[in-house]
Coordinates of C-alpha atoms and ligand atoms in Angstrom, one line a residue:
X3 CA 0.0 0.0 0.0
X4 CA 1.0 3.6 -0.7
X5 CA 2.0 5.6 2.5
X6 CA -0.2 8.5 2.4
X7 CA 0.9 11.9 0.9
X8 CA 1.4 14.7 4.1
X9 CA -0.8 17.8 3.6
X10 CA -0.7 20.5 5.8
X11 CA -3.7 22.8 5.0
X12 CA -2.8 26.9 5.4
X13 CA -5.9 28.9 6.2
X14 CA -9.1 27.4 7.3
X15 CA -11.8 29.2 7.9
X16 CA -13.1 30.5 4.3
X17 CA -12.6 28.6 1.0
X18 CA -9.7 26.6 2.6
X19 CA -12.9 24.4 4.5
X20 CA -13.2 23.0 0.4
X21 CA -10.1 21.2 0.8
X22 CA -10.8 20.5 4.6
X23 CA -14.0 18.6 3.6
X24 CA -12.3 16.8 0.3
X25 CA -9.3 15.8 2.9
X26 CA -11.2 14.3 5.6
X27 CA -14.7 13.3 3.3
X28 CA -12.7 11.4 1.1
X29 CA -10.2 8.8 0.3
X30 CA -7.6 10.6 -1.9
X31 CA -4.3 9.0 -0.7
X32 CA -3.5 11.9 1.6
X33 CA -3.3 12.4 5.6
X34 CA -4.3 15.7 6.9
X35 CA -1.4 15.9 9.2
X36 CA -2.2 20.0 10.6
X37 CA -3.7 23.1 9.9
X38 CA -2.7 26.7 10.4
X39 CA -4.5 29.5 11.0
X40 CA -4.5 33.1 12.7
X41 CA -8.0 32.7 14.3
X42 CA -7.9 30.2 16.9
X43 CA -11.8 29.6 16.8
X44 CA -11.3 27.3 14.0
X45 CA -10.4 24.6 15.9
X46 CA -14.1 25.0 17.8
X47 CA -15.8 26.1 14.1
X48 CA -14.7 22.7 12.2
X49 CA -15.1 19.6 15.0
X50 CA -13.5 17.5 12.8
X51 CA -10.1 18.5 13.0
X52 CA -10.4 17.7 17.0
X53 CA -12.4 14.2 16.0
X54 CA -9.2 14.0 13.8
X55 CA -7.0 14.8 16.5
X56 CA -5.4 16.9 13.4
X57 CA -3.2 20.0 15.4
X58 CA -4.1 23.5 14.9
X59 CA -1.3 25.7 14.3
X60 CA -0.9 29.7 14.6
X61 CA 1.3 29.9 11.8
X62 CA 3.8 27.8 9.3
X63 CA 6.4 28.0 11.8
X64 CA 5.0 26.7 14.6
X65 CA 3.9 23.9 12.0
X66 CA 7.7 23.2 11.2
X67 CA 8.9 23.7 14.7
X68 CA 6.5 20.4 15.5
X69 CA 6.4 18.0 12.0
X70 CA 6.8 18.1 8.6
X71 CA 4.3 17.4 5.0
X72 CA 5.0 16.8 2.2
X73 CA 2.5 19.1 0.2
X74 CA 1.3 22.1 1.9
X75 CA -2.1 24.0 0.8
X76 CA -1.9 27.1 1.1
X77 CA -5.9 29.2 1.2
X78 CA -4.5 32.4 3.4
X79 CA -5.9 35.9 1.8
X80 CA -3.5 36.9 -1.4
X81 CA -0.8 39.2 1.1
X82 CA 0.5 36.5 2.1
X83 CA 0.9 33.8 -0.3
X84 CA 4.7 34.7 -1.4
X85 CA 6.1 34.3 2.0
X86 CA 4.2 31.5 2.8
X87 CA 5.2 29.8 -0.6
X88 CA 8.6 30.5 0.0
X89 CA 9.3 29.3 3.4
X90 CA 7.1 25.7 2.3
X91 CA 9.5 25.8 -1.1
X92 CA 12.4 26.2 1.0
X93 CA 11.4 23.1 3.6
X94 CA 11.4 20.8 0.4
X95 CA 7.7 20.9 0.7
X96 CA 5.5 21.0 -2.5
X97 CA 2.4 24.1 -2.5
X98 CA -0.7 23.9 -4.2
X99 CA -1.4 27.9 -3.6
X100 CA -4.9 29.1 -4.1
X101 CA -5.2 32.1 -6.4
X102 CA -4.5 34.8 -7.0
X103 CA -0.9 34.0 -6.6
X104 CA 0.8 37.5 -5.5
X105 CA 0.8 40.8 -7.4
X106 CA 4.0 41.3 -9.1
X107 CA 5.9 39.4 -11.4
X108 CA 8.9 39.9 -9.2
X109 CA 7.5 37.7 -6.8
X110 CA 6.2 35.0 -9.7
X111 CA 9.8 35.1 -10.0
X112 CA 11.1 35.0 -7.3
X113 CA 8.7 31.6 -6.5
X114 CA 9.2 30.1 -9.8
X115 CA 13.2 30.3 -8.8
X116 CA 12.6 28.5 -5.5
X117 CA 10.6 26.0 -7.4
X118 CA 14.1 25.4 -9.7
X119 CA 16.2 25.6 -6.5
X120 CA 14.1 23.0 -4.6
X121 CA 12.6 21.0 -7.1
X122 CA 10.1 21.3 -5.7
X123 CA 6.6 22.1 -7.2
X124 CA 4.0 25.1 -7.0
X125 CA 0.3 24.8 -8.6
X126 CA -2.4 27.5 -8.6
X127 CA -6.1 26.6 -7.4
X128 CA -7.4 28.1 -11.0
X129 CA -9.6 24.8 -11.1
X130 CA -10.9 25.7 -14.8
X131 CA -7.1 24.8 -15.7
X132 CA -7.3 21.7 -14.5
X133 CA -10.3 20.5 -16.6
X134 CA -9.9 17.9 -19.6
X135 CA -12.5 20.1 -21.1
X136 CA -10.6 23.1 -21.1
X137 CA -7.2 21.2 -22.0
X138 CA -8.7 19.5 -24.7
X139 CA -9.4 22.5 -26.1
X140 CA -6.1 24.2 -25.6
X141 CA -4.7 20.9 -27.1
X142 CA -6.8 21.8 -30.2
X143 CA -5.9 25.3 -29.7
X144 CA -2.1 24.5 -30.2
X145 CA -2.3 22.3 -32.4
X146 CA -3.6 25.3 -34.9
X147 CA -7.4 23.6 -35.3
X148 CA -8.8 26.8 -35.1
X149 CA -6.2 29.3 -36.2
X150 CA -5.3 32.2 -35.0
X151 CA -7.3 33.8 -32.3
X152 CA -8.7 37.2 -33.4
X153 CA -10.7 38.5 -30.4
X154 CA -12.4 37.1 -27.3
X155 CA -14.8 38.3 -25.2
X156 CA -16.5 37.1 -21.5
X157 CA -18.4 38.6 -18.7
X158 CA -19.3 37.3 -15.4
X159 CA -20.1 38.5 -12.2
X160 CA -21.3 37.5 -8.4
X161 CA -23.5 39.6 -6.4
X162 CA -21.4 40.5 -3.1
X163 CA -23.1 42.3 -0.3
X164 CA -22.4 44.0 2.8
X165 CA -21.6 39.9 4.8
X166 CA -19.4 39.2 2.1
X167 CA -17.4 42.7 2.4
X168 CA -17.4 42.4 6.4
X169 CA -16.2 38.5 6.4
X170 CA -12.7 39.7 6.7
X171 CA -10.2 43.2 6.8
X172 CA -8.9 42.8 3.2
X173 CA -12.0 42.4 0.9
X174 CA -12.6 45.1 -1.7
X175 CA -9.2 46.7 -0.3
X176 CA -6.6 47.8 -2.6
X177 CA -4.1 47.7 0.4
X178 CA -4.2 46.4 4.2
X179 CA -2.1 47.3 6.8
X180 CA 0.4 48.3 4.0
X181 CA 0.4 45.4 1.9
X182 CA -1.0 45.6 -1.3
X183 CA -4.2 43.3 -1.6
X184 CA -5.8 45.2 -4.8
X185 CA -9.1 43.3 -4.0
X186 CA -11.8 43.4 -6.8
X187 CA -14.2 40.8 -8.5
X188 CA -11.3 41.1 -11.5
X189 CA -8.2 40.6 -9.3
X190 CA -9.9 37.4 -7.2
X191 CA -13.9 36.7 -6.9
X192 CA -14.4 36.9 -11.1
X193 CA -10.7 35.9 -12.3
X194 CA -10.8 32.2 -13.1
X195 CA -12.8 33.4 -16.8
X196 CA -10.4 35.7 -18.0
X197 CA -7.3 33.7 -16.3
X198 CA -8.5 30.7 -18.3
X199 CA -8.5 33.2 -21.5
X200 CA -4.9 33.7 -21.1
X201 CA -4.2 29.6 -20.0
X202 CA -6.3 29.3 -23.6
X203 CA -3.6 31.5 -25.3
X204 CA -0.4 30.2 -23.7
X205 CA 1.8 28.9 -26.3
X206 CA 2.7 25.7 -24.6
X207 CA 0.2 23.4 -22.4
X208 CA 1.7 25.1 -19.1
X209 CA 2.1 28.9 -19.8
X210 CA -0.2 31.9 -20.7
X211 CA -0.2 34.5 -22.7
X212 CA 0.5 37.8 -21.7
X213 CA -1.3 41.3 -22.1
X214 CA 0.8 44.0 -23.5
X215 CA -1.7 46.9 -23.3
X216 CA -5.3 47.7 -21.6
X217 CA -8.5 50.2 -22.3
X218 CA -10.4 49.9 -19.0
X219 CA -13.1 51.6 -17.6
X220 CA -13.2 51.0 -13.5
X221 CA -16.3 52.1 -11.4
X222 CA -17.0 51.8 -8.0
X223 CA -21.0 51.7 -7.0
X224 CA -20.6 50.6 -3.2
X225 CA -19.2 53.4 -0.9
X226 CA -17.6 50.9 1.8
X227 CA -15.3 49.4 -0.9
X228 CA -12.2 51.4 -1.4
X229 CA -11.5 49.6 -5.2
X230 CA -12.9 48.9 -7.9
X231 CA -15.9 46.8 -7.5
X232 CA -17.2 47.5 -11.5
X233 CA -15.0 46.7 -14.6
X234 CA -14.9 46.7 -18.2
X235 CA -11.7 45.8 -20.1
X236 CA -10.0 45.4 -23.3
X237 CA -6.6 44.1 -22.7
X238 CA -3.9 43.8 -25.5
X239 CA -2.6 40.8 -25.8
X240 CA 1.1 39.3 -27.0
X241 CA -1.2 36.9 -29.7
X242 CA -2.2 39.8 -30.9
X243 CA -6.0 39.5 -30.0
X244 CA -7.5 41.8 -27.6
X245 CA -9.4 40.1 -24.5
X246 CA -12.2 41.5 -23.4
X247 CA -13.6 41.6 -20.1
X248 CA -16.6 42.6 -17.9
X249 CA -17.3 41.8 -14.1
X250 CA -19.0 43.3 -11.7
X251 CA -20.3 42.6 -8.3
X252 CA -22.9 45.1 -7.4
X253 CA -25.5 43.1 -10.0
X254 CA -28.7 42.3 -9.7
X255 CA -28.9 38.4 -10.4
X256 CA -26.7 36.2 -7.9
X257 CA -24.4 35.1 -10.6
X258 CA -24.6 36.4 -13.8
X259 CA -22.6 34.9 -16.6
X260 CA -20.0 33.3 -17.5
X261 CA -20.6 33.5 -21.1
X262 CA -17.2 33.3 -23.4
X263 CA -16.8 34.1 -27.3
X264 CA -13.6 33.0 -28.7
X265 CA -13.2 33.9 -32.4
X266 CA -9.9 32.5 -34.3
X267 CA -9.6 32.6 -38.1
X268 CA -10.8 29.1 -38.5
X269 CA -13.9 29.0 -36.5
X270 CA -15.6 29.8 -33.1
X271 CA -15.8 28.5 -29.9
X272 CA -18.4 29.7 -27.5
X273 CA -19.1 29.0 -23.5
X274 CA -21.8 29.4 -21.0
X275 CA -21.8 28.7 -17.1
X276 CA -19.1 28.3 -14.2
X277 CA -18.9 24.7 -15.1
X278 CA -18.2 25.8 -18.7
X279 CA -20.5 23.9 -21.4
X280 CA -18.0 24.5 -24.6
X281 CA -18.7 24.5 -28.1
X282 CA -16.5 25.3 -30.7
X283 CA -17.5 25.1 -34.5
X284 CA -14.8 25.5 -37.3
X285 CA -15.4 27.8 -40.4
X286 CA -16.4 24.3 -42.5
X287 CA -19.4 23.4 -40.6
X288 CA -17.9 21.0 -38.1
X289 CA -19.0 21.1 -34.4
X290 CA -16.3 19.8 -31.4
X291 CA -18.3 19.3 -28.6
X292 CA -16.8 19.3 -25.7
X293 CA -19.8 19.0 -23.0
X294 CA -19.3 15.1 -24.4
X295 CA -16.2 14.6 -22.4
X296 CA -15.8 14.0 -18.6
X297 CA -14.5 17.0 -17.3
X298 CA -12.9 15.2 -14.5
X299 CA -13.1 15.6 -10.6
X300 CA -14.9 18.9 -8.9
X301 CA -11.7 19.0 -6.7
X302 CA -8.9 17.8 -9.5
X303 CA -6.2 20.8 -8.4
X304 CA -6.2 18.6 -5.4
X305 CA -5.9 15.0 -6.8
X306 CA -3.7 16.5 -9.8
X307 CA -1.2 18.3 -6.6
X308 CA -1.2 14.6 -4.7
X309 CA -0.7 12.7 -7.5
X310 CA 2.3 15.2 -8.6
X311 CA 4.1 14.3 -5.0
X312 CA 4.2 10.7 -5.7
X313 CA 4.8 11.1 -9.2
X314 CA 7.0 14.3 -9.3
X315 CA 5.3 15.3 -12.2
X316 CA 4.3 19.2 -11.9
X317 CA 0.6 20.1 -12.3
X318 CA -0.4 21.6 -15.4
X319 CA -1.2 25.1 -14.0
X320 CA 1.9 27.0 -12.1
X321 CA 3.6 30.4 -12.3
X322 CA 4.1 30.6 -15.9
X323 CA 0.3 29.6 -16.7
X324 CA -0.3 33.0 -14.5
X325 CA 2.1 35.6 -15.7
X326 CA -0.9 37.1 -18.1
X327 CA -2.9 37.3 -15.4
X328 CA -0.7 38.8 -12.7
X329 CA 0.7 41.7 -15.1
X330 CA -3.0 42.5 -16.0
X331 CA -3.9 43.1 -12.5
X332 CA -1.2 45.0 -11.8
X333 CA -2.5 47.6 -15.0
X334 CA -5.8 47.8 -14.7
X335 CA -5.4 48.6 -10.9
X336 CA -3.1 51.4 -12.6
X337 CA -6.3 53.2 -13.7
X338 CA -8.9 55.9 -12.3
X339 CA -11.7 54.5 -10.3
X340 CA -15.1 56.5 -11.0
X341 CA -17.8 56.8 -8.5
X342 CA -21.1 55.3 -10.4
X343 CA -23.8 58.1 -10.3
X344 CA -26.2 57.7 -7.1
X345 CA -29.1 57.7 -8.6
X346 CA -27.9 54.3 -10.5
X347 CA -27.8 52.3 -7.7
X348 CA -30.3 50.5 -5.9
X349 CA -30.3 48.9 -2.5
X350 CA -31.3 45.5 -2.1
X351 CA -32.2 43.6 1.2
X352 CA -32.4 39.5 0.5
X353 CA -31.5 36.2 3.1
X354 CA -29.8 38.5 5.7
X355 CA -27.7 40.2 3.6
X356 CA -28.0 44.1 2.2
X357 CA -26.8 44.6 -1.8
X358 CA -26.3 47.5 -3.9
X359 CA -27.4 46.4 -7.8
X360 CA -26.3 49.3 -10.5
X361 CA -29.5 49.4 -12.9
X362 CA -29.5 47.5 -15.7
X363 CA -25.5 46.4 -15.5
X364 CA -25.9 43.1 -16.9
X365 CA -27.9 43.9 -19.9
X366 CA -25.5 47.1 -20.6
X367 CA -22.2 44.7 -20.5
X368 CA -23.6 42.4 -22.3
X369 CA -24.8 44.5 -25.0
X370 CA -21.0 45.9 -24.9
X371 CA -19.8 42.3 -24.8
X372 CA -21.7 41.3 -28.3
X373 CA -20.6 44.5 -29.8
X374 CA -16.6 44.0 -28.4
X375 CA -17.0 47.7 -27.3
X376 CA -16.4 49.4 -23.7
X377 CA -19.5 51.2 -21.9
X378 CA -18.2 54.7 -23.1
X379 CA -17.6 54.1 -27.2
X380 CA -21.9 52.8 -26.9
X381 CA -22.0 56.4 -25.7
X382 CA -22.8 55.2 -21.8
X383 CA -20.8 56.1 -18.8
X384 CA -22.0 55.1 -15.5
X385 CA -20.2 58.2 -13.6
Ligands
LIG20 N1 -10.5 28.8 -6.2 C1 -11.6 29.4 -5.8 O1 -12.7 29.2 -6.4 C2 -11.6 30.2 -4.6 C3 -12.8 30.6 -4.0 C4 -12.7 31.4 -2.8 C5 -11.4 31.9 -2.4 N2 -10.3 31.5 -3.0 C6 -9.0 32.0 -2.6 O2 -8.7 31.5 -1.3 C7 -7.9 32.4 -0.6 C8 -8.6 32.7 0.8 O3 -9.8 33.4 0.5 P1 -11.0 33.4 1.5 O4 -12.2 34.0 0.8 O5 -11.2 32.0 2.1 O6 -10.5 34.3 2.7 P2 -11.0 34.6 4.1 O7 -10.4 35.8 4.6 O8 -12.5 34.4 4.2 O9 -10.4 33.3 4.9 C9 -9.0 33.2 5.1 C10 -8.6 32.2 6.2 O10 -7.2 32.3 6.3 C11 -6.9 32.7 7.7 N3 -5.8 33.5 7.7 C12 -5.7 34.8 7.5 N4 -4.4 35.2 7.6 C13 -3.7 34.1 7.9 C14 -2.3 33.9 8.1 N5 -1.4 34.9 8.0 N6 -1.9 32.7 8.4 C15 -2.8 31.7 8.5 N7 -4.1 31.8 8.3 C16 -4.5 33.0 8.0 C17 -8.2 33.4 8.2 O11 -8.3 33.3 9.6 C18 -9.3 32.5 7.5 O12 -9.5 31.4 8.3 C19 -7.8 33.7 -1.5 O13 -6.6 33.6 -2.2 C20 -9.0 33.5 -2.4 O14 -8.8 34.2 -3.6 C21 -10.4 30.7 -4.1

């Protein structure tokens, strides 16, 4: 029998109880051998991990002061996931990192290094990478079925409220307690779309493309978040087709989108929902359907990061299939954020929680969306 692979599971309490309930629901191969966290009611909040007898650490090195893992998870808020990549890197301990990774390319570099140094790997928690759907498609994609990509186009959003803005002290910040955290439904809520846009464009299975200019038009309609919580953008990209994107939290239907156009020179591939149902049909009539394959496990980041410890094979998605991503945060958060008139938005009270919804956002993006146009060249500005 195989001895199970050591995880050690950083951050708790939010989406890191995903990978709580995968490790301890399921058979996957893997012990659950600690978890860290800052807030010491976790320990009360998930009664498994005492039912377990798994240990409850403050921090990573309070963790390595008392035992070791071989793959460590790491779900802490963005400001810290280049530190806490680092010091697993340097303990010869593999990271699956959630995303977003960090927010400069110095420090993608700086962890794609340590991953050369240690040989040790580092994979992102994008989970639309790690479907055979979407890789079947970038196989097709590089192996030139559908040309060259011309222009591609996607919106989605999530209605956030006031419970998701108070959950934490970093959410909709664009810095906390001096760290940059740039939060915004582009930079983390809403990124997997547009991330998997540039995965789509990478010119090798494990790399993205990268964006080499930006139009962007940023709006904030809720006055307790200090970014960006509106955006429309048209990003220049190395392939030489611009990517356009629109997301948006202040909306009035829970989740609005994804929908995804993808034109290339030799046909059209077109998705809809978070699952994505893709369709692509090629200038001579033929249809590739990919809703007929099996896209693979809800959690496969997880059983692709285990099997890669016993393997040593690197998961498909790591730094280089995030550098299009990372640079584009970086410039739109470059840009002027405008106030969205008053009288545009309405407040909403639903289940407990209180919403602002900007009139008639969705049908506006996505008449921008169809058209490949930003809000202001249809003659609409929401300032
Ligand atoms: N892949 C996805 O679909 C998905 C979905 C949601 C969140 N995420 C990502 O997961 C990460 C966490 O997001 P969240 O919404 O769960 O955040 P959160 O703030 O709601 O929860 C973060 C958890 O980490 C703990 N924590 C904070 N600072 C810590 C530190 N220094 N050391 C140890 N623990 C610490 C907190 O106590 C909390 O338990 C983010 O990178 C986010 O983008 C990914």
């Amino acid at each position: 029998m195989l001895k199970p692979v050591r995880i050690v599971l950083v951050g708790v309490g939010g989406y890191g109880h995903i990978y709580l309930d995968a490790l301890t629901g399921r058979n996957l191969g893997a012990a659950l051998v600690g978890v860290c966290d800052v807030n010491p009611a976790v320990a009360e909040k998930f009664p498994v991990l005492a039912e377990r007898k798994i240990p409850v650490y403050p921090n990573l090195e309070a963790f390595f002061a008392a035992d070791t893992a071989d793959l460590a998870i790491i779900v802490s808020p963005v400001h810290f996931h280049t530190e806490m990549v680092l010091t697993c890197l340097r303990r010869g301990v593999h990271v699956l990192c959630e995303k977003p990774l960090c927010l400069t390319l110095d420090e993608a570099h700086r962890m794609e290094e340590a991953t050369r140094e240690t040989g040790k790997f580092l994979s992102l928690g994008y989970q639309l990478n790690y479907r055979k759907d979407v890789l079947a498609l970038k196989r097709d994609i590089l192996a030139g079925r559908y040309g060259a990509p011309k222009r591609l186009a996607v919106y989605h959003g999530f209605r956030r409220g006031a419970n998701y803005y108070a959950r934490n002290n970093w959410a909709g910040r664009i810095t906390v307690n001096g760290r940059e955290v740039f939060d915004s439904p582009f930079t983390n809520a809403c990124a997997h779309n547009f991330q998997m846009l540039t995965f789509l464009l990478g010119d090798a299975m494990d790399t993205s493309c990268d964006v080499t200019g930006l139009e962007a038009e940023l709006y904030r309609a809720n006055p307790q978040v200090e970014n960006y919580d509106i955006a429309a953008l048209r990003f220049q990209t190395d392939r030489n087709a611009p990517i356009l994107y629109y997301t948006a939290h202040p909306i009035r239907t829970a989740c609005w989108g994804p929908v995804g156009v993808l034109e290339f020179e030799k046909g059209i591939v077109r998705y809809v929902n978070e699952r994505p149902a893709i369709r692509g049909e090629l200038a001579d009539g033929t249809v590739i359907d990919y809703t007929q394959l099996d896209p693979g496990d809800g959690m496969q980041k997880l059983l692709d990061a285990i099997d890669g410890v016993r393997t040593g094979k690197a998961p498909v998605c790591g730094v280089k299939a995030d550098i299009g991503h990372i640079r584009a945060v970086r410039m739109a958060q470059e840009q002027p954020i405008v106030p969205v008139r008053p009288e545009l938005c309405q407040p909403m009270a639903l289940d407990g929680d209180r919403f602002l919804c900007v009139e008639n956002l969705e049908e506006t993006f996505a008449a921008c969306a169809q058209q490949w146009k930003l809000p202001r060249e249809m003659g609409i500005s929401l300032g």
